[in-house]
PDB file of C-alpha atoms in Angstrom:
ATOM      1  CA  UNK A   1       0.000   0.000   0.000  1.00 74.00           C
ATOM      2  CA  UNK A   2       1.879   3.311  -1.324  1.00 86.00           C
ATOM      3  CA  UNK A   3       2.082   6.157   1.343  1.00 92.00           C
ATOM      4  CA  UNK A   4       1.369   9.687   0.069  1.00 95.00           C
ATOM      5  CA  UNK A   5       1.990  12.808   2.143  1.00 97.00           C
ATOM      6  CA  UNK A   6      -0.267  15.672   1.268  1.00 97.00           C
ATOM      7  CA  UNK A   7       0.575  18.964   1.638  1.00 96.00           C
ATOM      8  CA  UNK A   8      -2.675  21.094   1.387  1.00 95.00           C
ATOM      9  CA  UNK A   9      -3.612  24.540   3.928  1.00 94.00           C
ATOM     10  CA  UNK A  10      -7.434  24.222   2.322  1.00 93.00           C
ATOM     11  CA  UNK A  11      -8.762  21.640   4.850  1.00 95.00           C
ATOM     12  CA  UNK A  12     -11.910  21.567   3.335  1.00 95.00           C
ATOM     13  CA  UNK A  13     -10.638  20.738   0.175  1.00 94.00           C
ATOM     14  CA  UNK A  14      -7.341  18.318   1.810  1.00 95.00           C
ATOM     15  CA  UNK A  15     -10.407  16.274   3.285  1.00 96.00           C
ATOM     16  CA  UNK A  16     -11.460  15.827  -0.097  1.00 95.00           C
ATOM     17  CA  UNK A  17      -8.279  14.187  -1.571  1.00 95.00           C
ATOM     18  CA  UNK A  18      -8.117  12.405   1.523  1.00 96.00           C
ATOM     19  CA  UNK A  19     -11.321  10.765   1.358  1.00 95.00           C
ATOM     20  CA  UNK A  20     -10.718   9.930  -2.472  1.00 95.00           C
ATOM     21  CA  UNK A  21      -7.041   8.812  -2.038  1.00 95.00           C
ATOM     22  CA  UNK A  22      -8.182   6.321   0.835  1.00 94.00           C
ATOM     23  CA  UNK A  23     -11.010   4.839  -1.001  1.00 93.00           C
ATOM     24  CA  UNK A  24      -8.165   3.950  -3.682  1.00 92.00           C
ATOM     25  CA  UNK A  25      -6.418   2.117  -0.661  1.00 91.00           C
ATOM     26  CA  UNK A  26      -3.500   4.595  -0.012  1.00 93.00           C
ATOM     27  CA  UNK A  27      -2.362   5.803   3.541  1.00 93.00           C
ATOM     28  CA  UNK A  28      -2.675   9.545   3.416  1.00 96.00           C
ATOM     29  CA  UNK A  29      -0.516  11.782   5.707  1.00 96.00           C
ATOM     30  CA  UNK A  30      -2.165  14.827   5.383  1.00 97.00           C
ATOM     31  CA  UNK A  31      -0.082  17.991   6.946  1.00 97.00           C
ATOM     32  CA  UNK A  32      -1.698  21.800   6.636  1.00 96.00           C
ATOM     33  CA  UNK A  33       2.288  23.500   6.301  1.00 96.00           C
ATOM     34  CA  UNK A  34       4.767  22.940   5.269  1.00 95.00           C
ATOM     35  CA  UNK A  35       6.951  22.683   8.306  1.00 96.00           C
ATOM     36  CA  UNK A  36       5.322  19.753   9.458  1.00 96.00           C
ATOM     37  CA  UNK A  37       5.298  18.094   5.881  1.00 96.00           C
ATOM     38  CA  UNK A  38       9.105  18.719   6.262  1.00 94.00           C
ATOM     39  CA  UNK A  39       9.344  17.137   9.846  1.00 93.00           C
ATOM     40  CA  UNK A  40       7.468  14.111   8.417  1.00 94.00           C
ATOM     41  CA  UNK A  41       9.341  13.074   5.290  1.00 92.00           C
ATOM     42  CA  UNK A  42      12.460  12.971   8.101  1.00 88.00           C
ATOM     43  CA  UNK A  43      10.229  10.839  10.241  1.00 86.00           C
ATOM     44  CA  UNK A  44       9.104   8.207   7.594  1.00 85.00           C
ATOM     45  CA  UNK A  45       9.231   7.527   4.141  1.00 86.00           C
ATOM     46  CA  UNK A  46       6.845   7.971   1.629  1.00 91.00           C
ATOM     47  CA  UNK A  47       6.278   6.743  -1.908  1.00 90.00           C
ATOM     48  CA  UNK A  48       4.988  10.587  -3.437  1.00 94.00           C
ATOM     49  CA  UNK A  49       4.192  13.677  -2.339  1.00 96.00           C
ATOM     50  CA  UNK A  50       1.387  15.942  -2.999  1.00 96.00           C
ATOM     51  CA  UNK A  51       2.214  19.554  -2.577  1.00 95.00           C
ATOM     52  CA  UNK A  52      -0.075  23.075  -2.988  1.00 93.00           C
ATOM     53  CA  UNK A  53       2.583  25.611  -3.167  1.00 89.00           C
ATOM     54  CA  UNK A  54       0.814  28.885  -1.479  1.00 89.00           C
ATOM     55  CA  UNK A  55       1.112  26.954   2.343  1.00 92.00           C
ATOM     56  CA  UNK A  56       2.105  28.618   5.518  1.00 94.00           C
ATOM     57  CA  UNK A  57       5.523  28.623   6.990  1.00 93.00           C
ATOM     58  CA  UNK A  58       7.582  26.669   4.112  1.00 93.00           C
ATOM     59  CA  UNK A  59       5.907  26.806   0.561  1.00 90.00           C
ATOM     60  CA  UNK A  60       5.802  24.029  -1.162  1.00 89.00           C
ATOM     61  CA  UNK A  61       8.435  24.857  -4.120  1.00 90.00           C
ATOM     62  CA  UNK A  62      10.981  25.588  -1.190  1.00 92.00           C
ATOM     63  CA  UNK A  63      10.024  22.130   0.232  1.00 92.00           C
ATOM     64  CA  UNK A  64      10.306  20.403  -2.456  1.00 91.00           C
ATOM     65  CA  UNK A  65      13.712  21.990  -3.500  1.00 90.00           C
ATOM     66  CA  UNK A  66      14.978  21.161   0.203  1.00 90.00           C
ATOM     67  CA  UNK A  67      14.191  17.738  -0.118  1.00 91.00           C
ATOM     68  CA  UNK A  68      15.700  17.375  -4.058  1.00 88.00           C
ATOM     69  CA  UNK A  69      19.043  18.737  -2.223  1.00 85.00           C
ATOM     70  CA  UNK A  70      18.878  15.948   0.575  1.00 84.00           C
ATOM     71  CA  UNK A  71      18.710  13.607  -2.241  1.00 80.00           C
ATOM     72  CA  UNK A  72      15.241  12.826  -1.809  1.00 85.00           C
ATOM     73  CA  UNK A  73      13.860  11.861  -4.837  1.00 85.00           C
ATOM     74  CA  UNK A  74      10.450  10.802  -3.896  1.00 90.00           C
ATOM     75  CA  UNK A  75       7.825  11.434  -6.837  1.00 92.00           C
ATOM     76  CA  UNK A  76       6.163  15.078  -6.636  1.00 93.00           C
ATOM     77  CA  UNK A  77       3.035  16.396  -8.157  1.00 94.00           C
ATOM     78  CA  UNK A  78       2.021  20.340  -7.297  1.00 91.00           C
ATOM     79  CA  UNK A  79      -1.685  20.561  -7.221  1.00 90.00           C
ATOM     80  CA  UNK A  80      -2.288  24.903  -7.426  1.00 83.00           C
ATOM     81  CA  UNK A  81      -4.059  27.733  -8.530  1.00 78.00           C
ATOM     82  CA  UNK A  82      -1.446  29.058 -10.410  1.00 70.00           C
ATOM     83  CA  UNK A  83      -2.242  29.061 -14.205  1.00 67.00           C
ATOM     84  CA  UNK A  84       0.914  31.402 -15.144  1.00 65.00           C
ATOM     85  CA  UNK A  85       3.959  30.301 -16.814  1.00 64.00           C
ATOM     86  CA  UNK A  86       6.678  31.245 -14.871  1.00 65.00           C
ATOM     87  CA  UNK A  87       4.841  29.354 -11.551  1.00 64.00           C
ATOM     88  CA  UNK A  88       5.215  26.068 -14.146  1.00 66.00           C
ATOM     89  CA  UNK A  89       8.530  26.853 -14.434  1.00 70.00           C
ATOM     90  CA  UNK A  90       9.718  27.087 -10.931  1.00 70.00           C
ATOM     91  CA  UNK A  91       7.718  24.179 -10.238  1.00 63.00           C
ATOM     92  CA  UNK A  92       9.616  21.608 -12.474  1.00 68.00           C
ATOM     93  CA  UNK A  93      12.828  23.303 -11.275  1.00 76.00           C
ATOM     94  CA  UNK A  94      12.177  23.404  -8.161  1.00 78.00           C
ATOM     95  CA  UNK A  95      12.498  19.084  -9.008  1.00 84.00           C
ATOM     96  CA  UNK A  96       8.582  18.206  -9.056  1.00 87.00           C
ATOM     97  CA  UNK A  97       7.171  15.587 -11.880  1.00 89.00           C
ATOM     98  CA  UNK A  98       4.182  16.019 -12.452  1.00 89.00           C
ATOM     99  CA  UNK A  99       1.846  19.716 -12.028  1.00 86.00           C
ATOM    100  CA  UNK A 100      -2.216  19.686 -11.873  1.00 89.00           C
ATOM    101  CA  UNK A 101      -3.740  23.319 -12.190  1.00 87.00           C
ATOM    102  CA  UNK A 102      -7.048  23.520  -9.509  1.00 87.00           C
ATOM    103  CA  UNK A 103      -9.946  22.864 -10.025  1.00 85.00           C
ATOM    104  CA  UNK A 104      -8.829  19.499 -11.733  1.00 87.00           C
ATOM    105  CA  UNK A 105     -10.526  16.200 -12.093  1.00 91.00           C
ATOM    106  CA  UNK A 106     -10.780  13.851  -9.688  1.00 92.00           C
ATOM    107  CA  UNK A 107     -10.038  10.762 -11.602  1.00 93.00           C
ATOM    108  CA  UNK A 108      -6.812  12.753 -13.798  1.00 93.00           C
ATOM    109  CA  UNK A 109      -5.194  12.993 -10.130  1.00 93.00           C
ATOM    110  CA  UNK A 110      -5.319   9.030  -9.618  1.00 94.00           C
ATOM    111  CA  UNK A 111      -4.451   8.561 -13.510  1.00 93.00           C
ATOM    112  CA  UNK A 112      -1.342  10.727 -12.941  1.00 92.00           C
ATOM    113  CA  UNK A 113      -0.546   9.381  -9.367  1.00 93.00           C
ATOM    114  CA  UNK A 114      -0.646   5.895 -10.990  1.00 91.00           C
ATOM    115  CA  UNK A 115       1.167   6.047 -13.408  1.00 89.00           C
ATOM    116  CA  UNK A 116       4.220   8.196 -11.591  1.00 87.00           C
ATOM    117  CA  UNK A 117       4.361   5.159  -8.595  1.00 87.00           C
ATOM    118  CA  UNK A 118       4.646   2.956 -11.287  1.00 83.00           C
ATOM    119  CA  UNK A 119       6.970   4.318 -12.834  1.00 79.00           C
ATOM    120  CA  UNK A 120       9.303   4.995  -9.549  1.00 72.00           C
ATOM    121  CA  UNK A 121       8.963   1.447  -8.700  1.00 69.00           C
ATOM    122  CA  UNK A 122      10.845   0.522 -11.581  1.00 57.00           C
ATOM    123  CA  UNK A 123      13.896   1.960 -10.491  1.00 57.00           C
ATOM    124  CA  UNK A 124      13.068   2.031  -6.833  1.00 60.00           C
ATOM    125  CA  UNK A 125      17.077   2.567  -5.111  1.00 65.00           C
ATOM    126  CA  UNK A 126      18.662  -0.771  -3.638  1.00 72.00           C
ATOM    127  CA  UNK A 127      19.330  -0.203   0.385  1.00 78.00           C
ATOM    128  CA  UNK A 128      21.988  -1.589   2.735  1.00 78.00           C
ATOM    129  CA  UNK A 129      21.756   0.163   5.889  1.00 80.00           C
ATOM    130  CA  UNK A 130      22.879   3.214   5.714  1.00 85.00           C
ATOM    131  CA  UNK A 131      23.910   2.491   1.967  1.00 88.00           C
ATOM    132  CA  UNK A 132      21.408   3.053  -0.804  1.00 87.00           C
ATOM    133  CA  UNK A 133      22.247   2.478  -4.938  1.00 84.00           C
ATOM    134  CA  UNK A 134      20.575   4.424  -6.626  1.00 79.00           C
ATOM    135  CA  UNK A 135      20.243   2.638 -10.164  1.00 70.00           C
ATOM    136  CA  UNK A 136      18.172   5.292 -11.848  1.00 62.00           C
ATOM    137  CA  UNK A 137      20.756   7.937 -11.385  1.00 70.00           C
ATOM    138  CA  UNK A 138      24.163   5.892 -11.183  1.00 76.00           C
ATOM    139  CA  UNK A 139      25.135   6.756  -7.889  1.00 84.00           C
ATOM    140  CA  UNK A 140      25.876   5.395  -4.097  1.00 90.00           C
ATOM    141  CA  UNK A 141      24.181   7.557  -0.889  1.00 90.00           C
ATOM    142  CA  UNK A 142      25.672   7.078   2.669  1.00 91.00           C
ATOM    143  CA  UNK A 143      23.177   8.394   4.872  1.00 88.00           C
ATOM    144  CA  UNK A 144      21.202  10.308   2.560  1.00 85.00           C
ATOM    145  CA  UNK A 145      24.599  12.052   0.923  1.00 89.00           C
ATOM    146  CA  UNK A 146      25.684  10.944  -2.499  1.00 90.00           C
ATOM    147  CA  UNK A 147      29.526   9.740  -2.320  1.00 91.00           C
ATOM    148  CA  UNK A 148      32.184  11.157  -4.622  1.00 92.00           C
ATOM    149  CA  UNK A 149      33.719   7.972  -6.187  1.00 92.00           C
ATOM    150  CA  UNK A 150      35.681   7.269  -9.107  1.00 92.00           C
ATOM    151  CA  UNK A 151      34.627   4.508 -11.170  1.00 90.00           C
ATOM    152  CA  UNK A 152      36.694   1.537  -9.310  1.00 92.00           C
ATOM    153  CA  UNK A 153      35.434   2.585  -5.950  1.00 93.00           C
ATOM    154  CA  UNK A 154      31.960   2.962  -7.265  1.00 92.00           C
ATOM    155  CA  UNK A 155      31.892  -0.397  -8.870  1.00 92.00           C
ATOM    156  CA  UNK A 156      33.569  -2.208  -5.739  1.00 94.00           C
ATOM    157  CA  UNK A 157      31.615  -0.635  -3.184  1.00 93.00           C
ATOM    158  CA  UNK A 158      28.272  -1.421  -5.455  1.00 90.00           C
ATOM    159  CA  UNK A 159      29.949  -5.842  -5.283  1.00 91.00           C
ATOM    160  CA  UNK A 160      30.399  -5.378  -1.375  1.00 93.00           C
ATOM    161  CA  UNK A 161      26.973  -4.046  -1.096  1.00 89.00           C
ATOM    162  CA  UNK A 162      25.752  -6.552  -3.046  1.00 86.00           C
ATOM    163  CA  UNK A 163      27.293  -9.135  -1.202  1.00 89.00           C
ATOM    164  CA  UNK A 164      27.324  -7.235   2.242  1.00 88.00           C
ATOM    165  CA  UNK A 165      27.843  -9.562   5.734  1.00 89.00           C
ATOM    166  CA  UNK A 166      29.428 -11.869   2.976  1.00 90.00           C
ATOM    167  CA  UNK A 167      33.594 -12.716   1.854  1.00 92.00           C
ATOM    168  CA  UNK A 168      33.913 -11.052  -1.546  1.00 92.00           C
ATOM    169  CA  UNK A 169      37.206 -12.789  -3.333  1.00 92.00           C
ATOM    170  CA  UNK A 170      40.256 -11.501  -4.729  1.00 92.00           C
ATOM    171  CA  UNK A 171      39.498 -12.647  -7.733  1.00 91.00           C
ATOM    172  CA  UNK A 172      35.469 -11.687  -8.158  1.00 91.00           C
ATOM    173  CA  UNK A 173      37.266  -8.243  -7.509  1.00 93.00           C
ATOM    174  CA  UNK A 174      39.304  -8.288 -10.087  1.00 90.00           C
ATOM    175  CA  UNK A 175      36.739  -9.336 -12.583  1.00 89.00           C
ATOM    176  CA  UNK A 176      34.406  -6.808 -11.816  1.00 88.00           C
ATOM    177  CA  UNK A 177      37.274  -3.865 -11.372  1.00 90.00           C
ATOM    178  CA  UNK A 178      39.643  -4.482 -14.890  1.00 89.00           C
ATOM    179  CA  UNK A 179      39.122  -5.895 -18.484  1.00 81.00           C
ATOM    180  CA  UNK A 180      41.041  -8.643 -19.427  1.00 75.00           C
ATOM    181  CA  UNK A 181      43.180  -5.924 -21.249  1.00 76.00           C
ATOM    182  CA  UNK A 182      44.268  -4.343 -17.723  1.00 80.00           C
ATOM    183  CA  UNK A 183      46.200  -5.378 -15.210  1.00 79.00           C
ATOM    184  CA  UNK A 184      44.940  -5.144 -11.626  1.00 84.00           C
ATOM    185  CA  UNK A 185      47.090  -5.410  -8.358  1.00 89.00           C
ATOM    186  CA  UNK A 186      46.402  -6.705  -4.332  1.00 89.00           C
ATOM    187  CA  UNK A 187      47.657  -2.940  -3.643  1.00 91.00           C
ATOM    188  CA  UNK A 188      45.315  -1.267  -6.060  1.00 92.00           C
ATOM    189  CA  UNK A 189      42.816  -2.579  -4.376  1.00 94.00           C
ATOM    190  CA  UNK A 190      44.194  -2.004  -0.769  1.00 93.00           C
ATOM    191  CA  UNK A 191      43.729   1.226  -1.823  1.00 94.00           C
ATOM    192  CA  UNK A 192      40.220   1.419  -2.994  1.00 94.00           C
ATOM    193  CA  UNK A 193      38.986  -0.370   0.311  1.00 94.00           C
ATOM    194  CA  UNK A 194      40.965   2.538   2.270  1.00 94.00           C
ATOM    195  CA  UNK A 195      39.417   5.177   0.417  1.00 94.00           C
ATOM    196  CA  UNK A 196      36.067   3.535   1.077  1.00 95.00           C
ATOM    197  CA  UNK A 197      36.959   3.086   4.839  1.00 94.00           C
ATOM    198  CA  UNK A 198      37.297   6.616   4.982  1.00 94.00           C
ATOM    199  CA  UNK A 199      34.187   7.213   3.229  1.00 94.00           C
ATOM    200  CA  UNK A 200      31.924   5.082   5.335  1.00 92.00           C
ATOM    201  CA  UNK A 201      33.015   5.949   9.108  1.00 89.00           C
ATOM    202  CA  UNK A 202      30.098   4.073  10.266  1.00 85.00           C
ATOM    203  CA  UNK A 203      30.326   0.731   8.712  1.00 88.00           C
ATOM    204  CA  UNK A 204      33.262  -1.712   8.345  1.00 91.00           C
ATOM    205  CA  UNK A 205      34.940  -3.638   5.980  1.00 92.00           C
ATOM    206  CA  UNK A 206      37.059  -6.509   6.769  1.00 93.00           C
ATOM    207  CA  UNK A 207      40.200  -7.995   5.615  1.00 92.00           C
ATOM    208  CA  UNK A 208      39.817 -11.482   5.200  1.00 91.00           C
ATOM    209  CA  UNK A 209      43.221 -12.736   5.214  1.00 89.00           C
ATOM    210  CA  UNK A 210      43.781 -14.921   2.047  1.00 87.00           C
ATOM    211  CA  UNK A 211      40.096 -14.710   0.755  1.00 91.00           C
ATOM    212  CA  UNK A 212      39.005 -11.189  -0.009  1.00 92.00           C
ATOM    213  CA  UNK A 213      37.244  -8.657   1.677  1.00 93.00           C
ATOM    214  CA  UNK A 214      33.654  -8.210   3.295  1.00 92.00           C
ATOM    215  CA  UNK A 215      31.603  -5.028   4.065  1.00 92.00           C
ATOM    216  CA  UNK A 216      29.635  -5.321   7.474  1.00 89.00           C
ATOM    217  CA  UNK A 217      26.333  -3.867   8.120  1.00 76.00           C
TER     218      UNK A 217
END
């Protein structure tokens, strides 16, 4: 069952999408600024968002632009008033992916919603703890932060993750870090699993003497 959080300071109007989003069997967190829509997405996750703009305290193009710089990439759809332009603009800048002008149909909302879940879920990130792979976008997040890697500490942090709380070998290393057309070495990757050390304070990876290596959650 996908979680939406609505963001909506009409609460005549919020009951409304609540009501019709729960008789389509979502769980609707509905939250009338957008302060407490930011508190919540740090509280729990949620599979979109549904965002007026013109709310008290944080608006919702500042919200969402907060949460596209966390690396939140939760689907967005901006339900306003706002016919102009420029608003439209801002709006997909500000990172959302979808935009429905009010008053809009009913049954174009759960068309739209549909089909942006189902499209999410396709490349819905890989987590590891505090790890996440991002597929979509080709990258690795420690704790919500997108690591700086080149492309041999990308790839060999993605095989430990992939493997985590198990003995990756030498030589599965080496296949997944050269071509047959390069030449690899034990102190190459020494120094790859340093650099990732350094990188992930909070997890380890051990040494496993004449094996390989293995990343612990």
């Amino acid at each position: 069952m996908s979680k939406i959080l609505l963001l909506e300071d009409d609460l005549l109007f919020a009951e409304t999408l609540v009501d019709l989003l729960e008789d389509e069997n979502y769980l609707v967190s509905h939250f009338p600024n957008g302060q407490d829509a930011l508190d919540a997405t740090y509280e729990g996750k949620f599979d979109a968002y549904l965002l007026d703009i013109n709310v008290p305290l944080i608006d919702g193009l500042s919200l969402l632009s907060e949460l596209r710089d966390a690396n939140d990439n939760t689907p967005a759809i901006f339900l306003t008033s706002h016919k102009d332009k420029s608003m439209l603009e801002k709006g997909f800048l500000s990172g959302c992916d979808d935009y429905l002008i009010k008053p809009f149909d009913s049954n174009e909302l759960l068309l739209r919603l549909s089909a942006l879940l189902k499209r999410s879920k396709k490349y819905k990130p890989e987590s590891f703890g505090d790890l996440v792979y991002d597929e979509l976008h080709k990258c690795i997040l420690y704790k919500k932060e997108e690591l700086e890697l080149s492309k041999k500490e990308y790839l060999l942090l993605l095989l430990l993750m992939r493997h985590i709380n198990t003995s990756v070998p030498k030589e599965l290393i080496y296949d997944e870090l050269w071509s047959s057309a390069e030449s690899g070495s034990d102190g190459a990757i020494r120094v790859y699993i340093n650099r990732l050390k350094q990188l992930l304070p909070g997890m380890k990876i051990e040494n496993i003497r004449g094996i390989g290596y293995k990343l612990v959650e």
